[in-house]
CSV table of C-alpha atoms in Angstrom, one decimal:
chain,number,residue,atom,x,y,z
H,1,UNK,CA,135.7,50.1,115.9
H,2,UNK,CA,135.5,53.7,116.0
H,3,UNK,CA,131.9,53.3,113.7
H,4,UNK,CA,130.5,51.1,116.1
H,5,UNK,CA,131.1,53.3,119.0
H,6,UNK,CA,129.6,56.3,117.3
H,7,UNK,CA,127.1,53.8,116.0
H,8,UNK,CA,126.1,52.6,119.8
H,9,UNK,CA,126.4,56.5,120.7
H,10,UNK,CA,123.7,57.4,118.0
H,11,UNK,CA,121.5,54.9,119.3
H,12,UNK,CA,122.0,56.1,122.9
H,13,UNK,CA,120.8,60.0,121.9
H,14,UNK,CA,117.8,58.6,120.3
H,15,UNK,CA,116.8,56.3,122.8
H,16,UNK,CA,117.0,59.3,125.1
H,17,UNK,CA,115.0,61.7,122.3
H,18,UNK,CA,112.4,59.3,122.4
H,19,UNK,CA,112.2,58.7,125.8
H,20,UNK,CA,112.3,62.5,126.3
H,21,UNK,CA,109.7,63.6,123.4
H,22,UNK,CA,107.3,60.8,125.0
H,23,UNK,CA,107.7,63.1,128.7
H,24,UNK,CA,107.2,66.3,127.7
H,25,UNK,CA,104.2,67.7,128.6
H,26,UNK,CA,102.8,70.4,126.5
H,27,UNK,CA,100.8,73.0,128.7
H,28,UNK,CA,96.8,72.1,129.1
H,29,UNK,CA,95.1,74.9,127.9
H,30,UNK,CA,93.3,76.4,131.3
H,31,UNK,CA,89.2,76.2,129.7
H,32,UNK,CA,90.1,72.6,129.3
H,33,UNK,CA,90.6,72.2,132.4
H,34,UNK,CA,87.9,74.5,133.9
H,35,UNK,CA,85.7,72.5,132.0
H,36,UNK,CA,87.1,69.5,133.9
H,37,UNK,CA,87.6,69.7,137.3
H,38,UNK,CA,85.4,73.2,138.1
H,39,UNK,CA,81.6,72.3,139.5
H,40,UNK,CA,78.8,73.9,139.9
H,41,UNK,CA,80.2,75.7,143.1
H,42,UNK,CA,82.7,77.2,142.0
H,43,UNK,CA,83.7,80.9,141.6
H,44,UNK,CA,86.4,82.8,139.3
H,45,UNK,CA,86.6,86.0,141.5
H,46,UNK,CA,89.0,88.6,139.7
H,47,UNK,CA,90.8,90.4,142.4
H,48,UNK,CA,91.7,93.8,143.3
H,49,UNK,CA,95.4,92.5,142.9
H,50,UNK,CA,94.5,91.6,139.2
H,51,UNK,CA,94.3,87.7,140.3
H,52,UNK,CA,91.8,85.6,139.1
H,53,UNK,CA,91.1,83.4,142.0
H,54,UNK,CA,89.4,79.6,141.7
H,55,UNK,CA,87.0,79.5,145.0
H,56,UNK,CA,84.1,77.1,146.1
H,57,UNK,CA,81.7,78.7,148.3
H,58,UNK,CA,79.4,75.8,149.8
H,59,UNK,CA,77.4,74.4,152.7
H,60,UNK,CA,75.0,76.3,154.7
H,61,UNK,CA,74.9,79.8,153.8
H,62,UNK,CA,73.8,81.1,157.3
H,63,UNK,CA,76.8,78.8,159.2
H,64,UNK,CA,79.9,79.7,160.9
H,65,UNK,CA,82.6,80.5,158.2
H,66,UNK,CA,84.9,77.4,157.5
H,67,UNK,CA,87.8,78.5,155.2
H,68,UNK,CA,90.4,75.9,153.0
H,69,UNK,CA,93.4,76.6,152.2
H,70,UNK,CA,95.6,73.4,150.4
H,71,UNK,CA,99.0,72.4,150.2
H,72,UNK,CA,102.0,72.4,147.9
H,73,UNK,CA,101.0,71.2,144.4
H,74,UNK,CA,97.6,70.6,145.8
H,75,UNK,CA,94.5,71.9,144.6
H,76,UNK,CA,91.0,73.0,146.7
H,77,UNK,CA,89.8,69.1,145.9
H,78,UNK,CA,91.8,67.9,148.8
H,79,UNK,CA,88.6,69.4,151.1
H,80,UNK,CA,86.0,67.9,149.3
H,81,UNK,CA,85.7,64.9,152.3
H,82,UNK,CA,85.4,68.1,154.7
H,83,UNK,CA,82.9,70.0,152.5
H,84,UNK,CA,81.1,66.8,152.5
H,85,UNK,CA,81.3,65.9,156.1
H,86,UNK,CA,80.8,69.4,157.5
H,87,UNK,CA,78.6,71.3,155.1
H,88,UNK,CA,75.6,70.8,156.8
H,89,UNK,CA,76.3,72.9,159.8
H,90,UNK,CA,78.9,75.4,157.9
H,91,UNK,CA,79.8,77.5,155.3
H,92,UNK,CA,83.0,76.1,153.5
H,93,UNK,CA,84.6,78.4,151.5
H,94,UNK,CA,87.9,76.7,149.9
H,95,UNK,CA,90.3,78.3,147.7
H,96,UNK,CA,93.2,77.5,144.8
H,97,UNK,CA,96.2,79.5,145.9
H,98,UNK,CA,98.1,81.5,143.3
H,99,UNK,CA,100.4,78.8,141.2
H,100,UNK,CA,97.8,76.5,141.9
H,101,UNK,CA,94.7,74.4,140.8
H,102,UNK,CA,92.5,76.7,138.5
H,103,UNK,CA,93.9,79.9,140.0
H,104,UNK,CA,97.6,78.9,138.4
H,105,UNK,CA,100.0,81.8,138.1
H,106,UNK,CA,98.9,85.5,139.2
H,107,UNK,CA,100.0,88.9,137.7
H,108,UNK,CA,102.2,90.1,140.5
H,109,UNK,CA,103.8,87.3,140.8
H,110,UNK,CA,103.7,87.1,144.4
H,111,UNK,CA,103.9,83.4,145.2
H,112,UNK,CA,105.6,83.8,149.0
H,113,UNK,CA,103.6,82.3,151.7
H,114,UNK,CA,102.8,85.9,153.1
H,115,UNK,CA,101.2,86.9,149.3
H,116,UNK,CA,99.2,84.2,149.6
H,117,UNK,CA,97.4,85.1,153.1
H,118,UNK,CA,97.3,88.4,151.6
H,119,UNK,CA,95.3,86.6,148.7
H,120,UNK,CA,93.0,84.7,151.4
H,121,UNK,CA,92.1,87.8,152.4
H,122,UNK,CA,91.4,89.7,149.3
H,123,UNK,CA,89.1,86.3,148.6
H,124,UNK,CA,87.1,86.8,151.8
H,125,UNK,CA,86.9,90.6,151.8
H,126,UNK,CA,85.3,89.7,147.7
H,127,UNK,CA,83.0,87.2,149.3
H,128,UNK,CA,81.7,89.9,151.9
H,129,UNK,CA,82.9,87.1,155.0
H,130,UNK,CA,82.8,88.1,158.5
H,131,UNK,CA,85.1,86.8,161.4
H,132,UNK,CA,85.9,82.8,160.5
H,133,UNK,CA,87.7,79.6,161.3
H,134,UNK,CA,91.1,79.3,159.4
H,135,UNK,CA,92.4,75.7,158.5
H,136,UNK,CA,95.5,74.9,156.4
H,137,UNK,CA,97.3,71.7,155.3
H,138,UNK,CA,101.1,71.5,154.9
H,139,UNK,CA,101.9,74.9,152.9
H,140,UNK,CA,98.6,76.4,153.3
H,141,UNK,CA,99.1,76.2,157.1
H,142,UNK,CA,102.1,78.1,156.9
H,143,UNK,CA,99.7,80.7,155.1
H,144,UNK,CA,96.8,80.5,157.7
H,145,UNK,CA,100.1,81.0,160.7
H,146,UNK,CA,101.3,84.2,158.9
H,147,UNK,CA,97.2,84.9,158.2
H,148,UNK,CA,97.0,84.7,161.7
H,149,UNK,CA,99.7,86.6,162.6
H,150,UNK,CA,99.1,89.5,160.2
H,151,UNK,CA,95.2,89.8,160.6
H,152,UNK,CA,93.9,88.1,164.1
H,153,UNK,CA,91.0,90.1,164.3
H,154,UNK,CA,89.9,88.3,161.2
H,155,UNK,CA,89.7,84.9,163.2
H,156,UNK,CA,87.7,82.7,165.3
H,157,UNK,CA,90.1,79.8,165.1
H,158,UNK,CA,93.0,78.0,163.2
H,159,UNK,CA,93.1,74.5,162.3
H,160,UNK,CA,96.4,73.7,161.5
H,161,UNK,CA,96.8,70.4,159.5
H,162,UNK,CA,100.7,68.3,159.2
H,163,UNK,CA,101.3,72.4,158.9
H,164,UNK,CA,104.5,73.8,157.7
H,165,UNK,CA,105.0,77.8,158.8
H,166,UNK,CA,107.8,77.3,161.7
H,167,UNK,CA,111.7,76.3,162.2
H,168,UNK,CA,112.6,72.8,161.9
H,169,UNK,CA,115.1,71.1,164.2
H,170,UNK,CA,117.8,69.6,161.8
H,171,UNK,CA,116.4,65.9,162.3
H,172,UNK,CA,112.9,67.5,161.7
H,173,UNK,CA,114.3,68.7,157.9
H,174,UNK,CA,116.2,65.8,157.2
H,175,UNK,CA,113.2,63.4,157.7
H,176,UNK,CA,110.8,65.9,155.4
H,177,UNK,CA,111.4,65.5,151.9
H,178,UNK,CA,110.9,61.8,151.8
H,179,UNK,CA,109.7,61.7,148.1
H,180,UNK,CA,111.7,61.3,145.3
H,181,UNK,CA,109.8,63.2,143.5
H,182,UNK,CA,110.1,66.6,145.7
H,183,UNK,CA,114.4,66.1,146.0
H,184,UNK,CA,113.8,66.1,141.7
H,185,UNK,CA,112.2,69.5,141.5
H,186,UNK,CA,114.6,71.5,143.6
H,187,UNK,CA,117.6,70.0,142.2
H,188,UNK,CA,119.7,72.6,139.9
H,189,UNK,CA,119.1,71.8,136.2
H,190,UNK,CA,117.1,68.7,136.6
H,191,UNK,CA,114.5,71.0,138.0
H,192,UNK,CA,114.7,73.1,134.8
H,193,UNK,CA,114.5,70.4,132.9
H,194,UNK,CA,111.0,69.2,134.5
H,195,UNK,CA,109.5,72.4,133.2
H,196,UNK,CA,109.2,70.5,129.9
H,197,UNK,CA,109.7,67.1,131.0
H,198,UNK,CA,106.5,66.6,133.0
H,199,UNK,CA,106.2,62.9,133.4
H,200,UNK,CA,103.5,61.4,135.3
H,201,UNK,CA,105.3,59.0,137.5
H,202,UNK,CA,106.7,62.3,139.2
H,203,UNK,CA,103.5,63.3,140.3
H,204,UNK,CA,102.4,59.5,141.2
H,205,UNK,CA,105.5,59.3,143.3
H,206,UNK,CA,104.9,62.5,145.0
H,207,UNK,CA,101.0,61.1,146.2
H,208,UNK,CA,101.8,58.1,146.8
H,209,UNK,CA,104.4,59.1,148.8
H,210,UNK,CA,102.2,61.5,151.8
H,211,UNK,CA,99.4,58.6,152.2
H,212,UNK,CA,100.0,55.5,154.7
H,213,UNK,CA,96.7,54.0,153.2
H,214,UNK,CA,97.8,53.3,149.8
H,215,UNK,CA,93.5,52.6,148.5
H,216,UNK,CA,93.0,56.1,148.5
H,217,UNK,CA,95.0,57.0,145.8
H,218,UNK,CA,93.4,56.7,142.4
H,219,UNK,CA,94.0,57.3,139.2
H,220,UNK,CA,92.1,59.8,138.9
H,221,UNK,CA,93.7,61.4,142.2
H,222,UNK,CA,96.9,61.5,140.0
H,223,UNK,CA,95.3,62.7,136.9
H,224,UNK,CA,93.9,65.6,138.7
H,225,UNK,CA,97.4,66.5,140.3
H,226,UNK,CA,99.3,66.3,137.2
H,227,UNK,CA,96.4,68.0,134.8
H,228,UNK,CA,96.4,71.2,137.3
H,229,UNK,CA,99.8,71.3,137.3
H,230,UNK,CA,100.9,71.8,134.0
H,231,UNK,CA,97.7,74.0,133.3
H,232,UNK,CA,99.2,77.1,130.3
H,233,UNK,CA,101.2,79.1,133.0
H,234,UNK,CA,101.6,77.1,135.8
H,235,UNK,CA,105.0,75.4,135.8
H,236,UNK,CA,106.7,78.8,135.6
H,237,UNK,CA,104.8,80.1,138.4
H,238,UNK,CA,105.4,76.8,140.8
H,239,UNK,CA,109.1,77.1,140.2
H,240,UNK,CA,108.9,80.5,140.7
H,241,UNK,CA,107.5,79.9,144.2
H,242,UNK,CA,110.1,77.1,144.5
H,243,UNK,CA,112.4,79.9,144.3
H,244,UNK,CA,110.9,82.0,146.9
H,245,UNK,CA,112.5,81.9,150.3
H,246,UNK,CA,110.3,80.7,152.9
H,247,UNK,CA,110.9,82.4,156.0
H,248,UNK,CA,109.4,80.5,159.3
H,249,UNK,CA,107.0,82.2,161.9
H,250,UNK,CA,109.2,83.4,165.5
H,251,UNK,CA,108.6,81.1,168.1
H,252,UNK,CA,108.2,84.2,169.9
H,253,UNK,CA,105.5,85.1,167.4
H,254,UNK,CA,103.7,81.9,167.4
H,255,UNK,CA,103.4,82.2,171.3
H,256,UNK,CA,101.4,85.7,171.4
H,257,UNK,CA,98.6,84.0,169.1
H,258,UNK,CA,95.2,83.6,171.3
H,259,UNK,CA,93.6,82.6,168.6
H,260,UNK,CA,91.6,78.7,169.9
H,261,UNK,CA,94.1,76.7,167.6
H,262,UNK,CA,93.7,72.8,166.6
H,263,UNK,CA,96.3,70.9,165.9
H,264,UNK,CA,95.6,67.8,163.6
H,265,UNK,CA,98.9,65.0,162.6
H,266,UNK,CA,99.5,61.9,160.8
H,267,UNK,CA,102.2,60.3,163.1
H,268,UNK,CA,103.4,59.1,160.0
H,269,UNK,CA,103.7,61.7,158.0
H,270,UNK,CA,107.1,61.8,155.8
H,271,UNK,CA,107.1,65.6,155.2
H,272,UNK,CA,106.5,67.3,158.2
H,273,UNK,CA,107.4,65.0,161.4
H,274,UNK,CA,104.3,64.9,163.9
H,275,UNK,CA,107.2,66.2,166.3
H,276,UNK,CA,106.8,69.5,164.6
H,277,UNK,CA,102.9,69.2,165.5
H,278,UNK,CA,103.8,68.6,169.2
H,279,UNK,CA,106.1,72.0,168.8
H,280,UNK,CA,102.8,74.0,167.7
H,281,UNK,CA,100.9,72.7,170.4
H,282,UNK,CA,103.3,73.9,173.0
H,283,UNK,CA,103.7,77.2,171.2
H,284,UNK,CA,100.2,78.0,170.6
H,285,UNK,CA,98.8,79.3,173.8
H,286,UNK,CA,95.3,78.2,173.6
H,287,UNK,CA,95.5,74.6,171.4
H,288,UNK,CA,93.9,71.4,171.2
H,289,UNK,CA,96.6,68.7,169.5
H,290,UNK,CA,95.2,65.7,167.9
H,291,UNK,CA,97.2,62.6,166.4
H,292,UNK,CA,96.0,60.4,164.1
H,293,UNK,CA,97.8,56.7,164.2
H,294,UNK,CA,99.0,55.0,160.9
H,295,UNK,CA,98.0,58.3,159.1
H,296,UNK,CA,100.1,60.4,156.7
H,297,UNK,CA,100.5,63.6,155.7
H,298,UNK,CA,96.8,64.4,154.4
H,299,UNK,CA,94.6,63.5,157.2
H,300,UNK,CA,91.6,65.1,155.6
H,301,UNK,CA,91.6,62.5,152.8
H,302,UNK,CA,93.0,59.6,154.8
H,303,UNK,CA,90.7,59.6,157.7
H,304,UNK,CA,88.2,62.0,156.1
H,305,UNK,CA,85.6,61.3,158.7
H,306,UNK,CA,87.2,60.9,161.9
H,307,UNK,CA,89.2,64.5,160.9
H,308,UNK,CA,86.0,66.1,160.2
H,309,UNK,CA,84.5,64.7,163.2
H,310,UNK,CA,87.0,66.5,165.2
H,311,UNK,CA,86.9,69.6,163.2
H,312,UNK,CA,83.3,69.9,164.1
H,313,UNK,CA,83.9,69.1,167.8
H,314,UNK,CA,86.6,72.1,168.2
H,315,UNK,CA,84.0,74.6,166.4
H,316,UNK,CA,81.1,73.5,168.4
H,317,UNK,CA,83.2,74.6,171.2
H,318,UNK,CA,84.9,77.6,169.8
H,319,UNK,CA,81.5,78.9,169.3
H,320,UNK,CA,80.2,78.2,172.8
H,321,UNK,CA,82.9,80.3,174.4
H,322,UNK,CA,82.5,83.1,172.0
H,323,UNK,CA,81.9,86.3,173.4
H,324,UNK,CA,78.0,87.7,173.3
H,325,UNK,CA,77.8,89.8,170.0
H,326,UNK,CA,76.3,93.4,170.3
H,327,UNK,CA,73.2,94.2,168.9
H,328,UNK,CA,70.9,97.3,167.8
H,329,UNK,CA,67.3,97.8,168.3
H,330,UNK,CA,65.3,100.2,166.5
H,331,UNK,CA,62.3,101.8,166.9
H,332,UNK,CA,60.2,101.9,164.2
H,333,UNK,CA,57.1,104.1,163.6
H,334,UNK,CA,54.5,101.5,164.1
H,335,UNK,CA,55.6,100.7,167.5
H,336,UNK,CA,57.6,97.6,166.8
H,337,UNK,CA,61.0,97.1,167.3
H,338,UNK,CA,63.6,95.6,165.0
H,339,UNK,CA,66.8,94.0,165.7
H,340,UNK,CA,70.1,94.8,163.7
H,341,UNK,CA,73.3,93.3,163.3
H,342,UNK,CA,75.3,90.4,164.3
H,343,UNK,CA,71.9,89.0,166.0
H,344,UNK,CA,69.5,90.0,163.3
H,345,UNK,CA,68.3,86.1,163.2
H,346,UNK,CA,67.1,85.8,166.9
H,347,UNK,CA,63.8,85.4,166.8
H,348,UNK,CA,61.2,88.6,165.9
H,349,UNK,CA,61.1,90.9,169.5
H,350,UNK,CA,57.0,91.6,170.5
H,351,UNK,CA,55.7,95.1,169.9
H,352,UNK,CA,56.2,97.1,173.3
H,353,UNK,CA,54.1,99.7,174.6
H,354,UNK,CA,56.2,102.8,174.5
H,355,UNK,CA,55.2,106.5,175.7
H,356,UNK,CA,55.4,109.4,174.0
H,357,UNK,CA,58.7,110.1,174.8
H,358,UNK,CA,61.9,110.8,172.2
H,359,UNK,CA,63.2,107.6,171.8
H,360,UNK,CA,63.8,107.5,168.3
H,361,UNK,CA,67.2,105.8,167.9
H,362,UNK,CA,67.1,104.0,171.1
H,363,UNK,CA,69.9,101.0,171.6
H,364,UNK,CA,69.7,97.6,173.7
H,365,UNK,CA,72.0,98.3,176.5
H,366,UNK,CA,75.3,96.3,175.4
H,367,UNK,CA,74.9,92.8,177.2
H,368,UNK,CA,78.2,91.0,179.2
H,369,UNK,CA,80.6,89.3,177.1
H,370,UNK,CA,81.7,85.8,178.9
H,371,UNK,CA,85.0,84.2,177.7
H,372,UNK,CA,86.3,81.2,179.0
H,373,UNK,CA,89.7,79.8,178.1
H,374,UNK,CA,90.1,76.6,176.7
H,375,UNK,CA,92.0,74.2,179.0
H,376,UNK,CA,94.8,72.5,177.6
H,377,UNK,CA,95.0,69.2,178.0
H,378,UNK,CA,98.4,66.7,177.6
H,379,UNK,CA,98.7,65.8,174.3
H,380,UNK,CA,98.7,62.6,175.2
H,381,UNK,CA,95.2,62.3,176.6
H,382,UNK,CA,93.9,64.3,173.0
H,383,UNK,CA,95.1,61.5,170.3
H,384,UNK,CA,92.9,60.5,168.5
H,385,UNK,CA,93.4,56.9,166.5
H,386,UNK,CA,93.4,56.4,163.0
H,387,UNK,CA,92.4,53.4,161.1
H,388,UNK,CA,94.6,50.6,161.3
H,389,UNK,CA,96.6,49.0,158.3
């Protein structure tokens, strides 16, 4: 008796050995994967910070500035519907975050959310960026809130998509974690034990699990999640950031923010509650909330045209209330005059007639800046509808 029983045991530990050998997932080397899933756009931009930071810098070089920044154990892929959408108008520059997509772990280690809008900004400052529009999704709009917060003068506007970045009500946190997959990763040992046992199904779970329309998931969707996420380097640095504590934004903070702020939710989205969207709307001074029906928690891949639609609706109107930028006009020593600075690209001024007179270094008299405030409407009267299913 006591053979078979060790017998059976024996069996047990090997099913489990094989079992186990067939999940592990060996780290992908990273030019494997740049070879992959870079393209012609993107960028490797080393970093004053010693980071080596994956960034796509497309659209139309001369447009308003349009910057991506993903999710959790997303990658800068998840914009491509907006890139595509949008790019005719605007520059879109989108951005892996440090433990993340090509980027993957960072030398200092610094994978809180207010590292990573510190890393935002060294990107933009590298890329020689102006004043631009902010947008974030889930854990990246938790880094555009603190973005905004730390550096407002940088912005134009924040776009805030099924955003994390403030205090959940208890109901709010008990309804977030919906996927099996995220309870596994935070769980003591178990989530130790993913950083060699990688299996696919976790990662399949995990997209599955934000998207109401089940057809846009694809295999290849999976494959690119789970590839870029066991890149050499990465798993240490996502449970690293696991381990991080995320503190939320004030209320009190939120509230001082005059950025022009759009709020975009799937009302079925099982992460982040669309009540927390309705809680940024009220907090944020000067926001626009939109809701998209039967959507989940990536509205810029479920209703990719509709989202981008309303992206390019709130910009259109950000930049129509935008105060008159200041200009210089020089005198030069043929008698023409040449415009400098923000307005450089009006149109060429006519040569004037000018007297003898010193007037080397002469300026255009500063012209009135006109701001209007953005009226905010009931949220109700702002949904906008999702496809059906």
């Amino acid at each position: 008796m006591k053979r078979i029983v060790l017998g059976v045991l024996a069996l047990v530990v090997i099913a489990i050995a094989v079992i186990a050998a067939a999940w592990v997932k060996f780290d992908i080397p990273r030019e494997e994967l740049v070879a992959k899933y870079a393209s012609d756009a993107s960028q490797f931009i080393e970093l004053p910070s010693g980071a080596v930071a994956h960034v796509r810098d497309e659209g139309r070089p001369d447009g308003d500035v349009l910057v991506l920044v993903h999710g959790s154990n997303a990658s800068l892929h998840t914009w491509e519907p907006w890139v595509a959408a949008l790019g005719d108008t605007y520059r879109i520059i989108s951005i892996d975050m440090p433990s993340h997509g090509l980027t993957g772990a960072v030398p200092n280690e610094d994978y809180s959310v207010s590292g990573m809008a510190a890393f935002t900004r060294e990107v933009v400052q590298a890329l020689d960026v102006g004043s631009f529009t902010l947008a974030g999704n889930s854990m990246g709009g938790a880094v555009a809130l603190n973005y905004a917060v730390s550096y407002p003068d940088d912005l134009d506007g924040l776009i805030l998509v099924c955003a994390a970045g403030i205090a959940r009500e208890e109901d709010e946190v008990s309804s977030g974690d919906a996927s099996f997959a995220f309870s596994l990763v935070r769980m003591p040992v178990v989530g130790d034990a993913l950083m060699l046992v990688t299996p696919r199904f976790i990662f399949e779970d995990a997209t599955r699990g934000v998207f109401v329309d089940q057809s846009v998931v694809t295999d290849e969707m999976v494959d690119r999640y789970y590839e870029l996420n066991v890149m050499e380097g990465t798993r240490p640095a996502t449970f690293k950031r696991f381990a991080t504590p995320r503190a939320p934004v004030p209320d009190e903070t939120v509230r001082q923010l005059e950025v022009p702020a759009l709020v975009m939710w799937g009302d079925k989205d099982p992460l982040i509650p669309v009540s927390v969207g309705e809680r940024f709307h009220a907090l944020l001074p000067n926001s626009t909330l939109v809701i998209y029906e039967n959507v989940g928690h990536i509205p810029m891949e479920e209703v990719a045209e509709v989202s981008a639609a309303d992206v390019r609706s709130f910009m259109e109107a950000n930049a129509a209330r935008m105060p008159a930028l200041e200009a210089t006009v020089t005198l030069e020593d043929d008698g023409s005059l040449t415009v400098t600075g923000p307005q450089s690209g009006l149109a060429p001024m006519p040569d004037a007639d000018v007297p003898d007179a010193d007037v080397s270094g002469a300026e255009a008299p500063e012209g009135d800046a006109v701001v209007e405030e953005a009226a905010e409407e009931d949220a109700a009267g702002e949904e906008a509808a999702g496809p059906a299913n």
